[in-house]
Amino acid sequence: LTNLLSPVEPRALDSPCSPPEANEHEQRDVAMAPWPYRWAKSLVLFLLGFAFDVTVAVRFIWLAFWGTPGSTVVRPLAQAVEDAGYQIETHTVLTRDGYRLSLFRVLANENKASVRSAAEKSGASPAAEEDTEGAEKDGKEEEKEWEKIGGRSKRKAVLLWHGLLDDAYTWVEQGKDRSLAYMLADQGYDVWMGNNRGNCYCQEHTYLSVKSEEFWNFSWDEMAKYDVQDTIKYIQAKKTPPNEAPAKIAYIGHSEGTTQMFAGLSENPQFFEQSLSCFVALGPVARVGSINSRALKALALFRVDYLCWVFGLRKSFMPRGSMLEQQFLGIFSFMFPSVVEVILTLLCGKPNTPMATNDIINWGQHEPGGSSVVNIAHWCQMIRSDRFQKCDYGSKRNMMRYGTKQAPAYDLSRVPRGLNKLLIRGTNDALVGQKDFAWLCEQVGVEDAVELEGWNHTDYLWDPNAHVSLYPRVIKFVNNVGA
């Protein structure tokens, strides 16, 4: 009170370019601070700055003389698969609405595939194929890798489908002996890896230009209606001999790849029940009202989808750059790995195990895969509405598309109960909230869902121990249902 009532001495106005002077109380606090405290504070700040400078300098020197650890080039998917010692084919799926989708097929070499065949015929577990001595020669006589019937492989098919802003490379990104696609191929499966329209492998159309807004006017509604269904039909046509029933396929999806399947199962249950032997959902996503992803919640809260539309950003969202740009992102990830970890944590949750340096560089070189602004807007709408619904185009356009002013919700009660389903969620998964996951399991009739302690939304693909703690469980499930 005394200070408030004391006269204030006039002083000159501060210059816009000069900082304001400290007041009397601030000067007194600084003067009264003990010297050990001031010394310790200065030392800590110096050490932190010095450690940062040394880290950047060492990484820069390493980069200048030896390059980034691991691969120093951005390898296309086909090259990465061939370098790992597997056979790969590239197919093109033409959807009913004119999009051309790249579909990749991975097969193990002859020796690994023949071992599994002999193990099955002898009654041994497929997981124990490495312990079956002499099976290679017997298996080669019974079943050859490239044996065909009318140009169609006899092997049982597994279709892998990626998540949001991703692509098929995600299934081989961990490398040999650690990636799910390679492990399935080693077990003798005919592995197919699909891609959604708009990602880096699917930017062609029969008559629309990729530079037009019409090309990018899609969300995961169209991916569920066209991309997944037409890809399954394509695989069945390749594998089914004439005059026989279509071959059943095992479907394994991650994130948005599960969303598309849940939507497809509710809209066209008869087709999928006849076409699928099982459905494995890694990080299953349907309703997203209780997610913990700070990044996606911020997009929805600040209505970034509306802002993009207002400012004319109506085409691609986070598209894949050129090879040079992707190499730069790999170098940046090597120089500042903590930045990558913060981004992934904000988006997907805290990881179970910190990513290795090679994995961070690999992530920077091959992510993101890209999508459309409309697709991101669809996800923002679902966060705000807390409904598993179709894309909302406004009351007028909704009437034209759906016959109702409000975008309709998907009816998950139509999902076939007889279809074998395995739902797996990590407890740290920021995109699959506990409440949403419980609701989803109840809707689709799954009572024995699996929860992995401490796993986030990318650990299903990136955890260094996934090939030990997760993938054998997935492969065993697919084996048991007879994919």
GROMACS .gro file of C-alpha atoms in nm:
model
  483
    1LEU     CA    1   0.000   0.000   0.000
    2THR     CA    2   0.287   0.234   0.084
    3ASN     CA    3   0.442   0.173  -0.254
    4LEU     CA    4   0.112   0.236  -0.429
    5LEU     CA    5   0.059   0.569  -0.251
    6SER     CA    6   0.416   0.693  -0.302
    7PRO     CA    7   0.465   0.945  -0.585
    8VAL     CA    8   0.577   0.801  -0.917
    9GLU     CA    9   0.878   0.964  -1.077
   10PRO     CA   10   0.824   1.059  -1.438
   11ARG     CA   11   1.038   0.878  -1.698
   12ALA     CA   12   1.082   0.891  -2.071
   13LEU     CA   13   0.865   0.671  -2.294
   14ASP     CA   14   1.018   0.338  -2.395
   15SER     CA   15   1.142   0.304  -2.749
   16PRO     CA   16   0.960   0.035  -2.955
   17CYS     CA   17   1.294  -0.130  -3.017
   18SER     CA   18   1.427  -0.127  -2.659
   19PRO     CA   19   1.318  -0.359  -2.379
   20PRO     CA   20   1.145  -0.203  -2.074
   21GLU     CA   21   1.364  -0.146  -1.772
   22ALA     CA   22   1.323  -0.372  -1.472
   23ASN     CA   23   1.114  -0.224  -1.197
   24GLU     CA   24   1.234  -0.170  -0.845
   25HIS     CA   25   1.099  -0.501  -0.714
   26GLU     CA   26   1.263  -0.702  -0.994
   27GLN     CA   27   1.596  -0.528  -0.933
   28ARG     CA   28   1.567  -0.596  -0.561
   29ASP     CA   29   1.487  -0.968  -0.623
   30VAL     CA   30   1.787  -1.007  -0.851
   31ALA     CA   31   2.014  -0.828  -0.609
   32MET     CA   32   1.893  -1.037  -0.315
   33ALA     CA   33   1.930  -1.373  -0.498
   34PRO     CA   34   2.216  -1.570  -0.340
   35TRP     CA   35   2.524  -1.609  -0.558
   36PRO     CA   36   2.520  -1.993  -0.549
   37TYR     CA   37   2.172  -1.989  -0.704
   38ARG     CA   38   2.275  -1.747  -0.979
   39TRP     CA   39   2.593  -1.945  -1.046
   40ALA     CA   40   2.409  -2.278  -1.060
   41LYS     CA   41   2.141  -2.139  -1.292
   42SER     CA   42   2.402  -2.002  -1.532
   43LEU     CA   43   2.594  -2.330  -1.524
   44VAL     CA   44   2.286  -2.539  -1.605
   45LEU     CA   45   2.191  -2.316  -1.898
   46PHE     CA   46   2.547  -2.326  -2.026
   47LEU     CA   47   2.566  -2.704  -2.003
   48LEU     CA   48   2.233  -2.750  -2.181
   49GLY     CA   49   2.337  -2.520  -2.463
   50PHE     CA   50   2.679  -2.682  -2.486
   51ALA     CA   51   2.530  -3.032  -2.500
   52PHE     CA   52   2.292  -2.928  -2.778
   53ASP     CA   53   2.573  -2.767  -2.979
   54VAL     CA   54   2.799  -3.069  -2.938
   55THR     CA   55   2.522  -3.310  -3.041
   56VAL     CA   56   2.444  -3.116  -3.358
   57ALA     CA   57   2.815  -3.076  -3.438
   58VAL     CA   58   2.891  -3.446  -3.393
   59ARG     CA   59   2.594  -3.550  -3.606
   60PHE     CA   60   2.691  -3.301  -3.874
   61ILE     CA   61   3.051  -3.430  -3.883
   62TRP     CA   62   2.927  -3.790  -3.898
   63LEU     CA   63   2.688  -3.694  -4.176
   64ALA     CA   64   2.964  -3.519  -4.373
   65PHE     CA   65   3.209  -3.809  -4.363
   66TRP     CA   66   2.999  -4.125  -4.334
   67GLY     CA   67   2.644  -4.024  -4.426
   68THR     CA   68   2.332  -4.122  -4.234
   69PRO     CA   69   2.342  -4.461  -4.058
   70GLY     CA   70   2.179  -4.742  -4.253
   71SER     CA   71   2.053  -4.665  -4.601
   72THR     CA   72   2.178  -4.336  -4.745
   73VAL     CA   73   1.925  -4.330  -5.028
   74VAL     CA   74   1.548  -4.329  -5.042
   75ARG     CA   75   1.466  -4.670  -5.186
   76PRO     CA   76   1.139  -4.735  -5.370
   77LEU     CA   77   0.930  -5.012  -5.220
   78ALA     CA   78   1.009  -5.263  -5.494
   79GLN     CA   79   1.382  -5.210  -5.454
   80ALA     CA   80   1.362  -5.245  -5.076
   81VAL     CA   81   1.177  -5.578  -5.108
   82GLU     CA   82   1.422  -5.714  -5.364
   83ASP     CA   83   1.719  -5.603  -5.150
   84ALA     CA   84   1.568  -5.804  -4.864
   85GLY     CA   85   1.574  -6.118  -5.082
   86TYR     CA   86   1.204  -6.148  -5.171
   87GLN     CA   87   1.010  -6.156  -5.496
   88ILE     CA   88   0.780  -5.862  -5.568
   89GLU     CA   89   0.522  -5.784  -5.834
   90THR     CA   90   0.352  -5.450  -5.901
   91HIS     CA   91  -0.011  -5.461  -6.010
   92THR     CA   92  -0.259  -5.186  -6.099
   93VAL     CA   93  -0.617  -5.199  -5.973
   94LEU     CA   94  -0.873  -4.990  -6.163
   95THR     CA   95  -1.156  -4.889  -5.930
   96ARG     CA   96  -1.515  -4.856  -6.043
   97ASP     CA   97  -1.488  -4.475  -6.020
   98GLY     CA   98  -1.171  -4.456  -6.229
   99TYR     CA   99  -0.878  -4.439  -5.983
  100ARG     CA  100  -0.566  -4.645  -6.054
  101LEU     CA  101  -0.424  -4.804  -5.739
  102SER     CA  102  -0.082  -4.964  -5.706
  103LEU     CA  103  -0.097  -5.309  -5.548
  104PHE     CA  104   0.220  -5.489  -5.441
  105ARG     CA  105   0.262  -5.864  -5.412
  106VAL     CA  106   0.540  -6.018  -5.201
  107LEU     CA  107   0.649  -6.383  -5.212
  108ALA     CA  108   0.930  -6.550  -5.023
  109ASN     CA  109   1.208  -6.733  -5.198
  110GLU     CA  110   1.157  -7.101  -5.283
  111ASN     CA  111   1.352  -7.244  -4.992
  112LYS     CA  112   1.159  -7.066  -4.714
  113ALA     CA  113   0.821  -7.142  -4.866
  114SER     CA  114   0.895  -7.511  -4.915
  115VAL     CA  115   0.996  -7.551  -4.551
  116ARG     CA  116   0.653  -7.437  -4.435
  117SER     CA  117   0.475  -7.672  -4.675
  118ALA     CA  118   0.664  -7.974  -4.544
  119ALA     CA  119   0.609  -7.869  -4.184
  120GLU     CA  120   0.235  -7.851  -4.241
  121LYS     CA  121   0.220  -8.190  -4.407
  122SER     CA  122   0.418  -8.351  -4.126
  123GLY     CA  123   0.182  -8.206  -3.866
  124ALA     CA  124   0.438  -7.965  -3.720
  125SER     CA  125   0.353  -7.609  -3.626
  126PRO     CA  126   0.433  -7.357  -3.903
  127ALA     CA  127   0.610  -7.145  -3.644
  128ALA     CA  128   0.860  -7.427  -3.591
  129GLU     CA  129   0.965  -7.447  -3.955
  130GLU     CA  130   1.322  -7.346  -3.879
  131ASP     CA  131   1.363  -7.660  -3.664
  132THR     CA  132   1.243  -7.896  -3.939
  133GLU     CA  133   1.558  -8.040  -4.090
  134GLY     CA  134   1.529  -8.195  -4.433
  135ALA     CA  135   1.190  -8.039  -4.491
  136GLU     CA  136   1.327  -7.811  -4.757
  137LYS     CA  137   1.393  -8.092  -5.004
  138ASP     CA  138   1.059  -8.264  -4.939
  139GLY     CA  139   0.868  -7.938  -4.961
  140LYS     CA  140   1.032  -7.850  -5.289
  141GLU     CA  141   0.900  -8.172  -5.441
  142GLU     CA  142   0.548  -8.117  -5.306
  143GLU     CA  143   0.502  -7.749  -5.367
  144LYS     CA  144   0.718  -7.503  -5.559
  145GLU     CA  145   0.718  -7.131  -5.499
  146TRP     CA  146   0.616  -7.040  -5.847
  147GLU     CA  147   0.377  -7.331  -5.915
  148LYS     CA  148   0.074  -7.191  -6.093
  149ILE     CA  149  -0.265  -7.316  -6.209
  150GLY     CA  150  -0.371  -7.123  -6.514
  151GLY     CA  151  -0.131  -6.845  -6.413
  152ARG     CA  152  -0.274  -6.830  -6.060
  153SER     CA  153  -0.075  -6.893  -5.743
  154LYS     CA  154  -0.192  -7.175  -5.514
  155ARG     CA  155  -0.077  -6.992  -5.202
  156LYS     CA  156  -0.331  -6.855  -4.955
  157ALA     CA  157  -0.359  -6.479  -4.976
  158VAL     CA  158  -0.320  -6.213  -4.706
  159LEU     CA  159  -0.406  -5.851  -4.782
  160LEU     CA  160  -0.232  -5.581  -4.575
  161TRP     CA  161  -0.378  -5.231  -4.563
  162HIS     CA  162  -0.207  -4.920  -4.427
  163GLY     CA  163  -0.340  -4.632  -4.216
  164LEU     CA  164  -0.395  -4.258  -4.248
  165LEU     CA  165  -0.119  -4.060  -4.429
  166ASP     CA  166   0.065  -4.386  -4.490
  167ASP     CA  167   0.128  -4.632  -4.775
  168ALA     CA  168   0.222  -4.994  -4.840
  169TYR     CA  169   0.588  -4.931  -4.754
  170THR     CA  170   0.491  -4.936  -4.387
  171TRP     CA  171   0.461  -5.317  -4.396
  172VAL     CA  172   0.826  -5.370  -4.498
  173GLU     CA  173   0.982  -5.065  -4.333
  174GLN     CA  174   1.129  -5.260  -4.041
  175GLY     CA  175   1.339  -5.469  -4.276
  176LYS     CA  176   1.404  -5.839  -4.311
  177ASP     CA  177   1.301  -6.069  -4.022
  178ARG     CA  178   1.118  -5.782  -3.846
  179SER     CA  179   0.842  -5.675  -4.087
  180LEU     CA  180   0.501  -5.843  -4.088
  181ALA     CA  181   0.491  -5.875  -4.468
  182TYR     CA  182   0.818  -6.068  -4.476
  183MET     CA  183   0.721  -6.289  -4.183
  184LEU     CA  184   0.394  -6.383  -4.354
  185ALA     CA  185   0.578  -6.454  -4.678
  186ASP     CA  186   0.824  -6.674  -4.490
  187GLN     CA  187   0.526  -6.868  -4.359
  188GLY     CA  188   0.428  -6.938  -4.719
  189TYR     CA  189   0.150  -6.685  -4.766
  190ASP     CA  190   0.080  -6.492  -5.084
  191VAL     CA  191   0.116  -6.139  -4.942
  192TRP     CA  192  -0.056  -5.843  -5.107
  193MET     CA  193  -0.011  -5.483  -4.989
  194GLY     CA  194  -0.282  -5.236  -5.088
  195ASN     CA  195  -0.278  -4.857  -5.123
  196ASN     CA  196  -0.544  -4.591  -5.082
  197ARG     CA  197  -0.620  -4.337  -5.349
  198GLY     CA  198  -0.425  -4.015  -5.313
  199ASN     CA  199  -0.112  -4.152  -5.150
  200CYS     CA  200   0.226  -4.147  -5.323
  201TYR     CA  201   0.155  -4.472  -5.514
  202CYS     CA  202  -0.199  -4.386  -5.629
  203GLN     CA  203  -0.218  -4.053  -5.807
  204GLU     CA  204  -0.361  -4.154  -6.142
  205HIS     CA  205  -0.714  -4.152  -6.282
  206THR     CA  206  -0.870  -4.252  -6.613
  207TYR     CA  207  -0.991  -3.899  -6.692
  208LEU     CA  208  -0.930  -3.668  -6.390
  209SER     CA  209  -0.608  -3.471  -6.360
  210VAL     CA  210  -0.418  -3.503  -6.033
  211LYS     CA  211  -0.399  -3.122  -6.034
  212SER     CA  212  -0.778  -3.085  -6.027
  213GLU     CA  213  -0.992  -3.049  -5.715
  214GLU     CA  214  -1.224  -3.321  -5.845
  215PHE     CA  215  -0.944  -3.577  -5.820
  216TRP     CA  216  -0.896  -3.501  -5.448
  217ASN     CA  217  -1.264  -3.489  -5.360
  218PHE     CA  218  -1.269  -3.811  -5.158
  219SER     CA  219  -1.246  -3.939  -4.803
  220TRP     CA  220  -1.221  -4.284  -4.651
  221ASP     CA  221  -1.587  -4.332  -4.748
  222GLU     CA  222  -1.471  -4.389  -5.107
  223MET     CA  223  -1.173  -4.592  -4.989
  224ALA     CA  224  -1.414  -4.829  -4.813
  225LYS     CA  225  -1.662  -4.840  -5.099
  226TYR     CA  226  -1.419  -4.874  -5.389
  227ASP     CA  227  -1.050  -4.918  -5.299
  228VAL     CA  228  -1.072  -5.214  -5.062
  229GLN     CA  229  -1.354  -5.396  -5.242
  230ASP     CA  230  -1.207  -5.359  -5.591
  231THR     CA  231  -0.863  -5.468  -5.466
  232ILE     CA  232  -1.011  -5.783  -5.310
  233LYS     CA  233  -1.194  -5.863  -5.634
  234TYR     CA  234  -0.870  -5.817  -5.827
  235ILE     CA  235  -0.680  -6.056  -5.600
  236GLN     CA  236  -0.958  -6.312  -5.620
  237ALA     CA  237  -0.952  -6.294  -6.000
  238LYS     CA  238  -0.577  -6.358  -5.994
  239LYS     CA  239  -0.598  -6.652  -5.755
  240THR     CA  240  -0.922  -6.833  -5.842
  241PRO     CA  241  -0.918  -7.093  -6.121
  242PRO     CA  242  -1.211  -7.084  -6.367
  243ASN     CA  243  -1.544  -7.231  -6.254
  244GLU     CA  244  -1.445  -7.223  -5.886
  245ALA     CA  245  -1.573  -7.014  -5.596
  246PRO     CA  246  -1.367  -6.699  -5.524
  247ALA     CA  247  -1.075  -6.762  -5.292
  248LYS     CA  248  -1.107  -6.624  -4.940
  249ILE     CA  249  -0.851  -6.369  -4.822
  250ALA     CA  250  -0.717  -6.280  -4.478
  251TYR     CA  251  -0.731  -5.905  -4.419
  252ILE     CA  252  -0.492  -5.725  -4.181
  253GLY     CA  253  -0.541  -5.351  -4.142
  254HIS     CA  254  -0.384  -5.074  -3.937
  255SER     CA  255  -0.557  -4.753  -3.825
  256GLU     CA  256  -0.757  -4.613  -4.119
  257GLY     CA  257  -0.716  -4.951  -4.288
  258THR     CA  258  -0.942  -5.091  -4.015
  259THR     CA  259  -1.185  -4.798  -4.044
  260GLN     CA  260  -1.239  -4.874  -4.412
  261MET     CA  261  -1.306  -5.239  -4.336
  262PHE     CA  262  -1.555  -5.164  -4.056
  263ALA     CA  263  -1.739  -4.929  -4.294
  264GLY     CA  264  -1.731  -5.187  -4.574
  265LEU     CA  265  -1.856  -5.464  -4.346
  266SER     CA  266  -2.152  -5.251  -4.238
  267GLU     CA  267  -2.242  -5.139  -4.592
  268ASN     CA  268  -2.179  -5.463  -4.782
  269PRO     CA  269  -2.166  -5.745  -4.525
  270GLN     CA  270  -2.251  -6.025  -4.768
  271PHE     CA  271  -1.960  -5.954  -5.002
  272PHE     CA  272  -1.699  -5.936  -4.725
  273GLU     CA  273  -1.832  -6.240  -4.541
  274GLN     CA  274  -1.795  -6.443  -4.861
  275SER     CA  275  -1.454  -6.291  -4.947
  276LEU     CA  276  -1.268  -6.284  -4.613
  277SER     CA  277  -1.146  -6.566  -4.395
  278CYS     CA  278  -1.057  -6.333  -4.109
  279PHE     CA  279  -1.007  -5.968  -4.016
  280VAL     CA  280  -0.715  -5.856  -3.796
  281ALA     CA  281  -0.742  -5.494  -3.677
  282LEU     CA  282  -0.424  -5.330  -3.543
  283GLY     CA  283  -0.517  -5.008  -3.368
  284PRO     CA  284  -0.884  -5.032  -3.476
  285VAL     CA  285  -1.050  -4.695  -3.531
  286ALA     CA  286  -1.422  -4.624  -3.567
  287ARG     CA  287  -1.567  -4.368  -3.327
  288VAL     CA  288  -1.301  -4.112  -3.223
  289GLY     CA  289  -1.475  -3.884  -2.973
  290SER     CA  290  -1.250  -3.983  -2.682
  291ILE     CA  291  -0.909  -3.990  -2.852
  292ASN     CA  292  -0.607  -3.843  -2.675
  293SER     CA  293  -0.414  -3.732  -2.984
  294ARG     CA  294  -0.329  -3.369  -2.920
  295ALA     CA  295  -0.241  -3.307  -3.283
  296LEU     CA  296  -0.570  -3.434  -3.428
  297LYS     CA  297  -0.776  -3.279  -3.150
  298ALA     CA  298  -0.610  -2.944  -3.225
  299LEU     CA  299  -0.695  -2.980  -3.595
  300ALA     CA  300  -1.058  -3.045  -3.506
  301LEU     CA  301  -1.081  -2.778  -3.232
  302PHE     CA  302  -0.940  -2.497  -3.446
  303ARG     CA  303  -1.135  -2.621  -3.750
  304VAL     CA  304  -0.830  -2.643  -3.970
  305ASP     CA  305  -1.042  -2.828  -4.225
  306TYR     CA  306  -1.263  -2.520  -4.265
  307LEU     CA  307  -0.963  -2.290  -4.288
  308CYS     CA  308  -0.809  -2.504  -4.564
  309TRP     CA  309  -1.134  -2.487  -4.756
  310VAL     CA  310  -1.170  -2.110  -4.713
  311PHE     CA  311  -0.814  -2.041  -4.829
  312GLY     CA  312  -0.850  -2.267  -5.133
  313LEU     CA  313  -0.639  -2.559  -5.003
  314ARG     CA  314  -0.870  -2.829  -5.134
  315LYS     CA  315  -0.639  -3.087  -5.285
  316SER     CA  316  -0.367  -3.298  -5.128
  317PHE     CA  317  -0.273  -3.302  -4.760
  318MET     CA  318   0.092  -3.368  -4.662
  319PRO     CA  319   0.190  -3.513  -5.001
  320ARG     CA  320   0.508  -3.716  -5.046
  321GLY     CA  321   0.790  -3.494  -5.173
  322SER     CA  322   1.055  -3.562  -5.433
  323MET     CA  323   1.342  -3.802  -5.370
  324LEU     CA  324   1.564  -3.507  -5.278
  325GLU     CA  325   1.307  -3.374  -5.032
  326GLN     CA  326   1.265  -3.715  -4.871
  327GLN     CA  327   1.643  -3.747  -4.839
  328PHE     CA  328   1.648  -3.409  -4.666
  329LEU     CA  329   1.379  -3.525  -4.424
  330GLY     CA  330   1.591  -3.831  -4.349
  331ILE     CA  331   1.892  -3.608  -4.275
  332PHE     CA  332   1.677  -3.379  -4.059
  333SER     CA  333   1.547  -3.679  -3.866
  334PHE     CA  334   1.906  -3.787  -3.804
  335MET     CA  335   2.013  -3.439  -3.690
  336PHE     CA  336   1.710  -3.377  -3.468
  337PRO     CA  337   1.561  -3.715  -3.366
  338SER     CA  338   1.391  -3.564  -3.064
  339VAL     CA  339   1.176  -3.349  -3.294
  340VAL     CA  340   1.049  -3.661  -3.471
  341GLU     CA  341   0.977  -3.830  -3.138
  342VAL     CA  342   0.779  -3.526  -3.016
  343ILE     CA  343   0.573  -3.518  -3.338
  344LEU     CA  344   0.490  -3.888  -3.316
  345THR     CA  345   0.407  -3.861  -2.945
  346LEU     CA  346   0.169  -3.569  -3.002
  347LEU     CA  347  -0.001  -3.755  -3.285
  348CYS     CA  348   0.005  -4.120  -3.174
  349GLY     CA  349   0.090  -4.130  -2.801
  350LYS     CA  350   0.400  -4.219  -2.603
  351PRO     CA  351   0.579  -4.518  -2.762
  352ASN     CA  352   0.644  -4.840  -2.576
  353THR     CA  353   1.012  -4.831  -2.672
  354PRO     CA  354   1.204  -4.531  -2.811
  355MET     CA  355   1.272  -4.561  -3.182
  356ALA     CA  356   1.624  -4.650  -3.290
  357THR     CA  357   1.822  -4.398  -3.496
  358ASN     CA  358   1.794  -4.608  -3.813
  359ASP     CA  359   1.417  -4.631  -3.771
  360ILE     CA  360   1.385  -4.255  -3.723
  361ILE     CA  361   1.585  -4.192  -4.041
  362ASN     CA  362   1.379  -4.449  -4.228
  363TRP     CA  363   1.061  -4.283  -4.106
  364GLY     CA  364   1.183  -3.943  -4.223
  365GLN     CA  365   1.273  -4.077  -4.567
  366HIS     CA  366   0.946  -4.258  -4.638
  367GLU     CA  367   0.673  -4.075  -4.448
  368PRO     CA  368   0.415  -3.936  -4.490
  369GLY     CA  369   0.236  -4.106  -4.776
  370GLY     CA  370  -0.019  -3.829  -4.822
  371SER     CA  371  -0.397  -3.804  -4.850
  372SER     CA  372  -0.664  -3.544  -4.933
  373VAL     CA  373  -0.785  -3.239  -4.741
  374VAL     CA  374  -1.139  -3.378  -4.762
  375ASN     CA  375  -1.025  -3.695  -4.588
  376ILE     CA  376  -0.868  -3.496  -4.303
  377ALA     CA  377  -1.186  -3.289  -4.281
  378HIS     CA  378  -1.384  -3.613  -4.245
  379TRP     CA  379  -1.173  -3.714  -3.945
  380CYS     CA  380  -1.212  -3.369  -3.787
  381GLN     CA  381  -1.590  -3.396  -3.827
  382MET     CA  382  -1.592  -3.733  -3.651
  383ILE     CA  383  -1.390  -3.597  -3.357
  384ARG     CA  384  -1.634  -3.308  -3.314
  385SER     CA  385  -1.950  -3.518  -3.360
  386ASP     CA  386  -1.835  -3.833  -3.172
  387ARG     CA  387  -2.010  -4.045  -3.439
  388PHE     CA  388  -1.888  -4.313  -3.679
  389GLN     CA  389  -2.041  -4.136  -3.976
  390LYS     CA  390  -2.003  -4.061  -4.342
  391CYS     CA  391  -1.843  -3.739  -4.460
  392ASP     CA  392  -2.057  -3.431  -4.397
  393TYR     CA  393  -2.080  -3.207  -4.705
  394GLY     CA  394  -2.346  -2.972  -4.567
  395SER     CA  395  -2.722  -3.013  -4.564
  396LYS     CA  396  -2.776  -2.942  -4.937
  397ARG     CA  397  -2.505  -3.174  -5.064
  398ASN     CA  398  -2.594  -3.435  -4.803
  399MET     CA  399  -2.945  -3.444  -4.945
  400MET     CA  400  -2.801  -3.505  -5.291
  401ARG     CA  401  -2.558  -3.774  -5.172
  402TYR     CA  402  -2.743  -3.949  -4.891
  403GLY     CA  403  -3.103  -3.831  -4.908
  404THR     CA  404  -3.078  -3.681  -4.559
  405LYS     CA  405  -2.962  -3.341  -4.432
  406GLN     CA  406  -2.735  -3.501  -4.174
  407ALA     CA  407  -2.452  -3.731  -4.274
  408PRO     CA  408  -2.568  -4.086  -4.185
  409ALA     CA  409  -2.383  -4.305  -3.937
  410TYR     CA  410  -2.246  -4.648  -4.023
  411ASP     CA  411  -2.448  -4.930  -3.870
  412LEU     CA  412  -2.191  -5.163  -3.714
  413SER     CA  413  -2.463  -5.402  -3.601
  414ARG     CA  414  -2.462  -5.528  -3.962
  415VAL     CA  415  -2.102  -5.651  -3.932
  416PRO     CA  416  -2.117  -6.032  -3.976
  417ARG     CA  417  -2.080  -6.203  -3.638
  418GLY     CA  418  -1.951  -6.520  -3.804
  419LEU     CA  419  -1.644  -6.349  -3.948
  420ASN     CA  420  -1.329  -6.428  -3.748
  421LYS     CA  421  -1.205  -6.101  -3.598
  422LEU     CA  422  -0.901  -6.009  -3.387
  423LEU     CA  423  -0.891  -5.656  -3.245
  424ILE     CA  424  -0.564  -5.534  -3.089
  425ARG     CA  425  -0.517  -5.202  -2.908
  426GLY     CA  426  -0.225  -5.047  -2.720
  427THR     CA  427  -0.299  -4.883  -2.386
  428ASN     CA  428  -0.101  -4.574  -2.491
  429ASP     CA  429  -0.273  -4.552  -2.830
  430ALA     CA  430  -0.377  -4.186  -2.855
  431LEU     CA  431  -0.603  -4.255  -3.156
  432VAL     CA  432  -0.794  -4.545  -2.999
  433GLY     CA  433  -0.944  -4.429  -2.671
  434GLN     CA  434  -1.048  -4.686  -2.412
  435LYS     CA  435  -1.411  -4.574  -2.427
  436ASP     CA  436  -1.421  -4.582  -2.807
  437PHE     CA  437  -1.253  -4.923  -2.816
  438ALA     CA  438  -1.501  -5.075  -2.569
  439TRP     CA  439  -1.789  -4.935  -2.774
  440LEU     CA  440  -1.644  -5.077  -3.096
  441CYS     CA  441  -1.593  -5.424  -2.952
  442GLU     CA  442  -1.952  -5.428  -2.828
  443GLN     CA  443  -2.086  -5.314  -3.167
  444VAL     CA  444  -1.902  -5.579  -3.372
  445GLY     CA  445  -1.946  -5.861  -3.120
  446VAL     CA  446  -1.583  -5.911  -3.008
  447GLU     CA  447  -1.539  -6.024  -2.648
  448ASP     CA  448  -1.176  -6.139  -2.651
  449ALA     CA  449  -0.999  -5.825  -2.776
  450VAL     CA  450  -0.628  -5.786  -2.699
  451GLU     CA  451  -0.471  -5.488  -2.522
  452LEU     CA  452  -0.094  -5.437  -2.529
  453GLU     CA  453   0.043  -5.256  -2.226
  454GLY     CA  454   0.226  -4.935  -2.310
  455TRP     CA  455   0.191  -4.954  -2.690
  456ASN     CA  456   0.096  -4.647  -2.895
  457HIS     CA  457  -0.059  -4.614  -3.241
  458THR     CA  458   0.264  -4.673  -3.435
  459ASP     CA  459   0.410  -4.949  -3.218
  460TYR     CA  460   0.215  -5.214  -3.412
  461LEU     CA  461   0.452  -5.133  -3.700
  462TRP     CA  462   0.753  -4.968  -3.537
  463ASP     CA  463   0.813  -5.131  -3.202
  464PRO     CA  464   1.153  -5.308  -3.221
  465ASN     CA  465   1.001  -5.613  -3.049
  466ALA     CA  466   0.683  -5.635  -3.258
  467HIS     CA  467   0.824  -5.931  -3.451
  468VAL     CA  468   0.852  -6.117  -3.119
  469SER     CA  469   0.558  -6.000  -2.908
  470LEU     CA  470   0.288  -5.921  -3.168
  471TYR     CA  471   0.339  -6.069  -3.513
  472PRO     CA  472   0.360  -6.436  -3.404
  473ARG     CA  473   0.019  -6.391  -3.238
  474VAL     CA  474  -0.124  -6.242  -3.558
  475ILE     CA  475   0.023  -6.518  -3.776
  476LYS     CA  476  -0.104  -6.787  -3.539
  477PHE     CA  477  -0.455  -6.641  -3.560
  478VAL     CA  478  -0.445  -6.636  -3.942
  479ASN     CA  479  -0.311  -6.993  -3.946
  480ASN     CA  480  -0.583  -7.121  -3.715
  481VAL     CA  481  -0.869  -6.981  -3.921
  482GLY     CA  482  -0.724  -7.128  -4.241
  483ALA     CA  483  -0.669  -6.818  -4.447
   0.00000   0.00000   0.00000
